[in-house]
XYZ file of C-alpha atoms in Angstrom:
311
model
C -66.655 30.566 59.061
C -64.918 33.232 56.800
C -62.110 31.254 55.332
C -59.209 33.154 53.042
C -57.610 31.073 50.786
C -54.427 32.647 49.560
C -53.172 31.900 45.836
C -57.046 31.073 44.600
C -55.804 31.117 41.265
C -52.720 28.300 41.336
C -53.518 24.536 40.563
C -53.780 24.306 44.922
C -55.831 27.325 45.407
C -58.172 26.278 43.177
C -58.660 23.006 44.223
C -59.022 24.717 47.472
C -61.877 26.773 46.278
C -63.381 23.915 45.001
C -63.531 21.473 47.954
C -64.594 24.418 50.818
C -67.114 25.877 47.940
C -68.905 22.357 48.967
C -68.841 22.841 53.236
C -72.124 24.605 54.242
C -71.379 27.680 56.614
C -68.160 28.448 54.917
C -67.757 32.118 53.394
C -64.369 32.513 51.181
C -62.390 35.391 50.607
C -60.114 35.497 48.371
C -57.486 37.833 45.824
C -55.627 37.880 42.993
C -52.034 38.707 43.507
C -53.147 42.127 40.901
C -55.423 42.932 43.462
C -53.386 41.924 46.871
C -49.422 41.846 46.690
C -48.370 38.968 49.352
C -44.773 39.931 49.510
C -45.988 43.539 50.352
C -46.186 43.356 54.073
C -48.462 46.758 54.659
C -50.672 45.489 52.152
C -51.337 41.716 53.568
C -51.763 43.630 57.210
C -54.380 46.112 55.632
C -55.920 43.469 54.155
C -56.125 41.238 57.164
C -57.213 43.916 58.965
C -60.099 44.538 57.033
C -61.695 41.216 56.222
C -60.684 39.826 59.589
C -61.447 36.365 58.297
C -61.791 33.212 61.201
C -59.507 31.243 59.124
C -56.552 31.148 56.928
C -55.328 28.594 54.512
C -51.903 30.219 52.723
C -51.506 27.992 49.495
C -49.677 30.850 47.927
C -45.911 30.781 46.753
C -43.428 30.941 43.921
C -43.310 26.847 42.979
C -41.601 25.240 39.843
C -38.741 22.531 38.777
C -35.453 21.426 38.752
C -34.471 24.106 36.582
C -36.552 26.773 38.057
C -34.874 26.531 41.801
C -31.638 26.134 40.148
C -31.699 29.239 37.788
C -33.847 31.829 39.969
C -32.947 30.625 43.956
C -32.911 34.045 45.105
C -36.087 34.966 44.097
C -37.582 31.871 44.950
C -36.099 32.442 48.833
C -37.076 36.105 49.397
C -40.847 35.572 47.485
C -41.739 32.431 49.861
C -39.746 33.832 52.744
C -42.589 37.367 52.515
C -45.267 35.414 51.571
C -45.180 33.116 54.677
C -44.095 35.940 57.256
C -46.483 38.480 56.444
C -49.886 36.094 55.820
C -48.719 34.451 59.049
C -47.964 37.534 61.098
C -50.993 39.562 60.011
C -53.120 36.535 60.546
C -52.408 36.694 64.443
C -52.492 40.677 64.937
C -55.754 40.464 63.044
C -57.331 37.387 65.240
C -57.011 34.582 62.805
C -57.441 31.488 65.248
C -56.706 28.829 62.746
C -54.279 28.710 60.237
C -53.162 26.251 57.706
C -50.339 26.399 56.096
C -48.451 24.782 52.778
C -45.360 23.614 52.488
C -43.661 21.047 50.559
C -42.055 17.161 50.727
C -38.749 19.219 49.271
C -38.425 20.657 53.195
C -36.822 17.401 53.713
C -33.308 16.425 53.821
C -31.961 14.857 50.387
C -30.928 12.137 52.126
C -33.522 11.589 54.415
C -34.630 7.982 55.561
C -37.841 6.911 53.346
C -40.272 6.918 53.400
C -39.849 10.225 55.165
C -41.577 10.836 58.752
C -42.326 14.167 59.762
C -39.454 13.805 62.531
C -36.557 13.623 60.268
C -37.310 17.632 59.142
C -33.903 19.337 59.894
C -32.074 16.659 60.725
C -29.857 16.737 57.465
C -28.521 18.894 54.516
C -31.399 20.020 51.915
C -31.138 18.812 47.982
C -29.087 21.588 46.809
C -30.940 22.363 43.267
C -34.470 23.565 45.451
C -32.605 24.628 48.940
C -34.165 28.467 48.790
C -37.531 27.127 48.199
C -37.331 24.563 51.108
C -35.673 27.059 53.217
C -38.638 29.795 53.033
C -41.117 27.020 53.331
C -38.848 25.610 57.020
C -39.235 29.276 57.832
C -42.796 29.317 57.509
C -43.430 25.831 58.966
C -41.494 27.014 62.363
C -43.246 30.303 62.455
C -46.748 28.386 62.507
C -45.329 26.271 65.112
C -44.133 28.862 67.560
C -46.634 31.329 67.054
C -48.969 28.143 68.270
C -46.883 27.861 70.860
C -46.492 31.136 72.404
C -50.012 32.514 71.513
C -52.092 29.335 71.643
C -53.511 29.948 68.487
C -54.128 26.770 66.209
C -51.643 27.275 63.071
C -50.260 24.436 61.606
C -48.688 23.015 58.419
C -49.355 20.337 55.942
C -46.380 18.899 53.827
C -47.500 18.054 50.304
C -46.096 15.374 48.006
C -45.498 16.270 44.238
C -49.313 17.222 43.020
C -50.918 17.349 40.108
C -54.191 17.995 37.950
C -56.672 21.171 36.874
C -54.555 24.424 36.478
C -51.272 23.035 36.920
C -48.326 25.578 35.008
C -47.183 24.091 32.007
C -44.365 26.284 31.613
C -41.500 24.623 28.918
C -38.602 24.855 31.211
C -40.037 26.394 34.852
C -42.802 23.657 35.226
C -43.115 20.648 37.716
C -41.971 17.236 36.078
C -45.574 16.092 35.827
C -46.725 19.116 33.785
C -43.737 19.284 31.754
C -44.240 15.582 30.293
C -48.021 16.215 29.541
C -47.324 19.268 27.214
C -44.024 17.499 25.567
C -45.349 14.338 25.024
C -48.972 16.356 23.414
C -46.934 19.072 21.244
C -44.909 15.709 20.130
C -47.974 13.932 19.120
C -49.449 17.258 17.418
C -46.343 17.298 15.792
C -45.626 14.398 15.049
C -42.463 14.038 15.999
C -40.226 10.428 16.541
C -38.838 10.969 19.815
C -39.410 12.789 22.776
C -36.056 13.939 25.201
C -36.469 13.036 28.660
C -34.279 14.130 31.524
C -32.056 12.134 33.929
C -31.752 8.729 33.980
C -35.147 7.925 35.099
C -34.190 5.734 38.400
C -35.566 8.121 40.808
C -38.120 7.193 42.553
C -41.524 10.040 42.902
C -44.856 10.141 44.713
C -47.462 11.760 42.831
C -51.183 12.843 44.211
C -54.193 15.103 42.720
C -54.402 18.255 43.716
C -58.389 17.167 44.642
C -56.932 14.609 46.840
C -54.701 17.027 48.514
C -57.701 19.447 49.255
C -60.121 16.961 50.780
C -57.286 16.067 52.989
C -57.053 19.769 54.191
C -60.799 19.859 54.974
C -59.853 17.108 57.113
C -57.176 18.627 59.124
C -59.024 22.301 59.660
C -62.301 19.919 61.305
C -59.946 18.973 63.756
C -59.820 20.617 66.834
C -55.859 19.394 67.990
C -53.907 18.860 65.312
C -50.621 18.189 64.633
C -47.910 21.231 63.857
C -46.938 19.330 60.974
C -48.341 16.740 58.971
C -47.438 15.141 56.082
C -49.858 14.603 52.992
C -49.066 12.052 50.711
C -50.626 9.283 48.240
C -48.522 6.135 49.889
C -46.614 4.717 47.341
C -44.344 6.294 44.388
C -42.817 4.977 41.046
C -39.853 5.713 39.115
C -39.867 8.796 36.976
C -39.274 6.202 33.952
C -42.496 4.495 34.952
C -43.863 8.041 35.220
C -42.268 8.967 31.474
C -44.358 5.727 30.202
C -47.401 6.033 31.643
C -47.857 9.839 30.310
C -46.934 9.192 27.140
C -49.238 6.117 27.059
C -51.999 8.783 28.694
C -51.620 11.335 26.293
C -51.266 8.757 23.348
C -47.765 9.094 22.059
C -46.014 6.149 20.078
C -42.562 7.760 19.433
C -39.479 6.854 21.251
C -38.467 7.970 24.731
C -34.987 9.012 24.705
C -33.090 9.697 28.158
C -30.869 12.544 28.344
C -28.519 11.238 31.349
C -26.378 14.461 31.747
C -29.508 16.284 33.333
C -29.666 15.906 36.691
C -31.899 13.237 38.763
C -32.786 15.509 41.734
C -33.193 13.579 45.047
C -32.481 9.542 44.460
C -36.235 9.111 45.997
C -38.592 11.478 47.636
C -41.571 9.220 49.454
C -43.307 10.726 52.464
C -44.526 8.314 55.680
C -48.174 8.943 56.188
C -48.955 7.334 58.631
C -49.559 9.985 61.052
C -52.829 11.599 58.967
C -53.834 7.856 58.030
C -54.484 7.523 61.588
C -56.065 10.812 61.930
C -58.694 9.216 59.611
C -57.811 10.483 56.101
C -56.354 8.662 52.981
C -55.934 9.650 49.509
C -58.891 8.187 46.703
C -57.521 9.230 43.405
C -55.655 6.788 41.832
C -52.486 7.668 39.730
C -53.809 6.827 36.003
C -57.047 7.759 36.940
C -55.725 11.093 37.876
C -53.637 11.672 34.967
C -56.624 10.936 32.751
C -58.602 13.476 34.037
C -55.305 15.974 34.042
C -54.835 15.813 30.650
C -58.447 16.229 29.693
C -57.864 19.401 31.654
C -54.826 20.619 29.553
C -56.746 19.926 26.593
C -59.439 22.010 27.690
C -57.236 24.801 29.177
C -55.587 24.894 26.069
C -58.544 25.180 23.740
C -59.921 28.080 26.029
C -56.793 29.524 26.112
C -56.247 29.356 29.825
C -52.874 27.253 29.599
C -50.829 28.426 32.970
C -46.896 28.496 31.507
């Protein structure tokens, strides 16, 4: 099988790489975004039409925080709204018969019963700070679904919970949560500095799964021959982003003082995802939160030393 796995070079990508580097009969193909421009929709149908891979996974897309989607919504919609209609589209006029694609647990309504079954998609308003991301990744989840329908080719989507681990961004403002903590708590230990500034109150509630996990679960769903238009992948369980705040620092080794700064904003009160419909497809997660964050860090810390720090 000649699989293409687009954005190779993000913290999913390359866990991507990674896991299918290890399935015998599998031939990757993949690009940089120098060397293949996803939001350039001649280019991803040249491209497609030349490789004419047997599979797709699109992993690509313009991710970050709270403050990210807030400050830069507009580029956030129109890069994930390209990147999902042109690797889609040009998968089917090239032949692709399978297709996986990415989106997020942020495609869910703010309010949303929890934990959060697939069903509820659509069925109320979107958390306004990270609506334009969700919004291009709906897009690209319906577009799987009906070109399944209407062609009978087998694309589908998997719905992420918040990941981490190897090659995460670790941009100061534009990162995930999980990333920003790990380089704030480590340049406050360098530092050493007294307290460290943490956002919110800390009474949300987050799930939080490796990136590894996350990619052994999608070898799962593309050995499948029927499955579902939408799944959800998640770890199970989630703790409060104060429990989160504590168990970096206590990672990474900082003794200073956590101070919350409670005129940030929270985000969505709790964002768990039901997964119950790939636990009985036969998958579950195996990386265990601490466990993960251990071997995260170590990461950084290498990525840093070699210069390679994403952010």
């Amino acid at each position: 099988m000649k699989l293409f796995i687009s954005g190779h070079t993000g913290m999913v990508g390359g866990a991507l790489v990674r896991r299918f580097q290890k399935v015998p009969g599998v031939t990757l193909v993949t690009r940089t975004r120098q060397e293949l421009n996803l939001a350039d929709q001649a280019a991803v149908a040249a491209f497609y039409a030349a490789e004419k891979p047997d599979a797709a996974i699109i992993a690509a897309g313009k991710v970050g925080g709270i403050h990210a989607n807030n400050t830069y919504p507009a580029e956030f919609i129109y890069e994930n709204l390209a990147i999902a209609t042109h690797c889609i589209h040009s998968a089917w006029t090239s032949g692709v018969k399978r297709l996986l694609f990415l989106g997020s647990s942020c495609i869910y309504p703010k309010l949303a019963p929890q934990p959060m079954h697939e069903d509820c998609l659509l069925s109320s308003a979107l958390e306004p700070t990270n609506a334009a991301y969700a919004i291009a990744k709906i897009a690209g989840v319906k577009m799987a679904e009906y070109y399944r329908k209407q062609y009978g080719v087998v694309f589908h989507s998997a719905m992420p919970t918040n990941l981490y681990g190897p090659g995460d961004n670790y941009h100061p403002q534009n990162s995930h949560v999980m990333p920003a903590l790990i380089r704030r708590f480590h340049e406050a230990k360098v530092a050493g500095l007294s307290e460290v500034k943490a956002w919110g109150t800390g009474q949300p509630r987050r799930e939080f799964m490796h990136v590894d996990d996350l990619a052994d679960a999608c070898a799962h769903l593309m050995q499948l021959a029927e499955p579902p238009d939408l799944v959800n992948v998640g770890f199970g369980s989630d703790i409060t982003i104060r429990e989160l705040v504590e168990l970096v620092a206590a990672v990474v080794d900082y003794v200073g003082e956590i101070v919350w700064d409670e005129s940030k904003p929270d985000g969505s009160p709790r964002k768990l995802l039901d997964t119950s419909r790939l636990n009985a497809l036969g998958w579950r997660p195996h990386i265990q939160l601490k466990d993960g964050l251990e071997h995260t860090y170590r990461a950084f810390l290498a990525e840093l030393e070699a210069n390679r720090l994403r952010g």
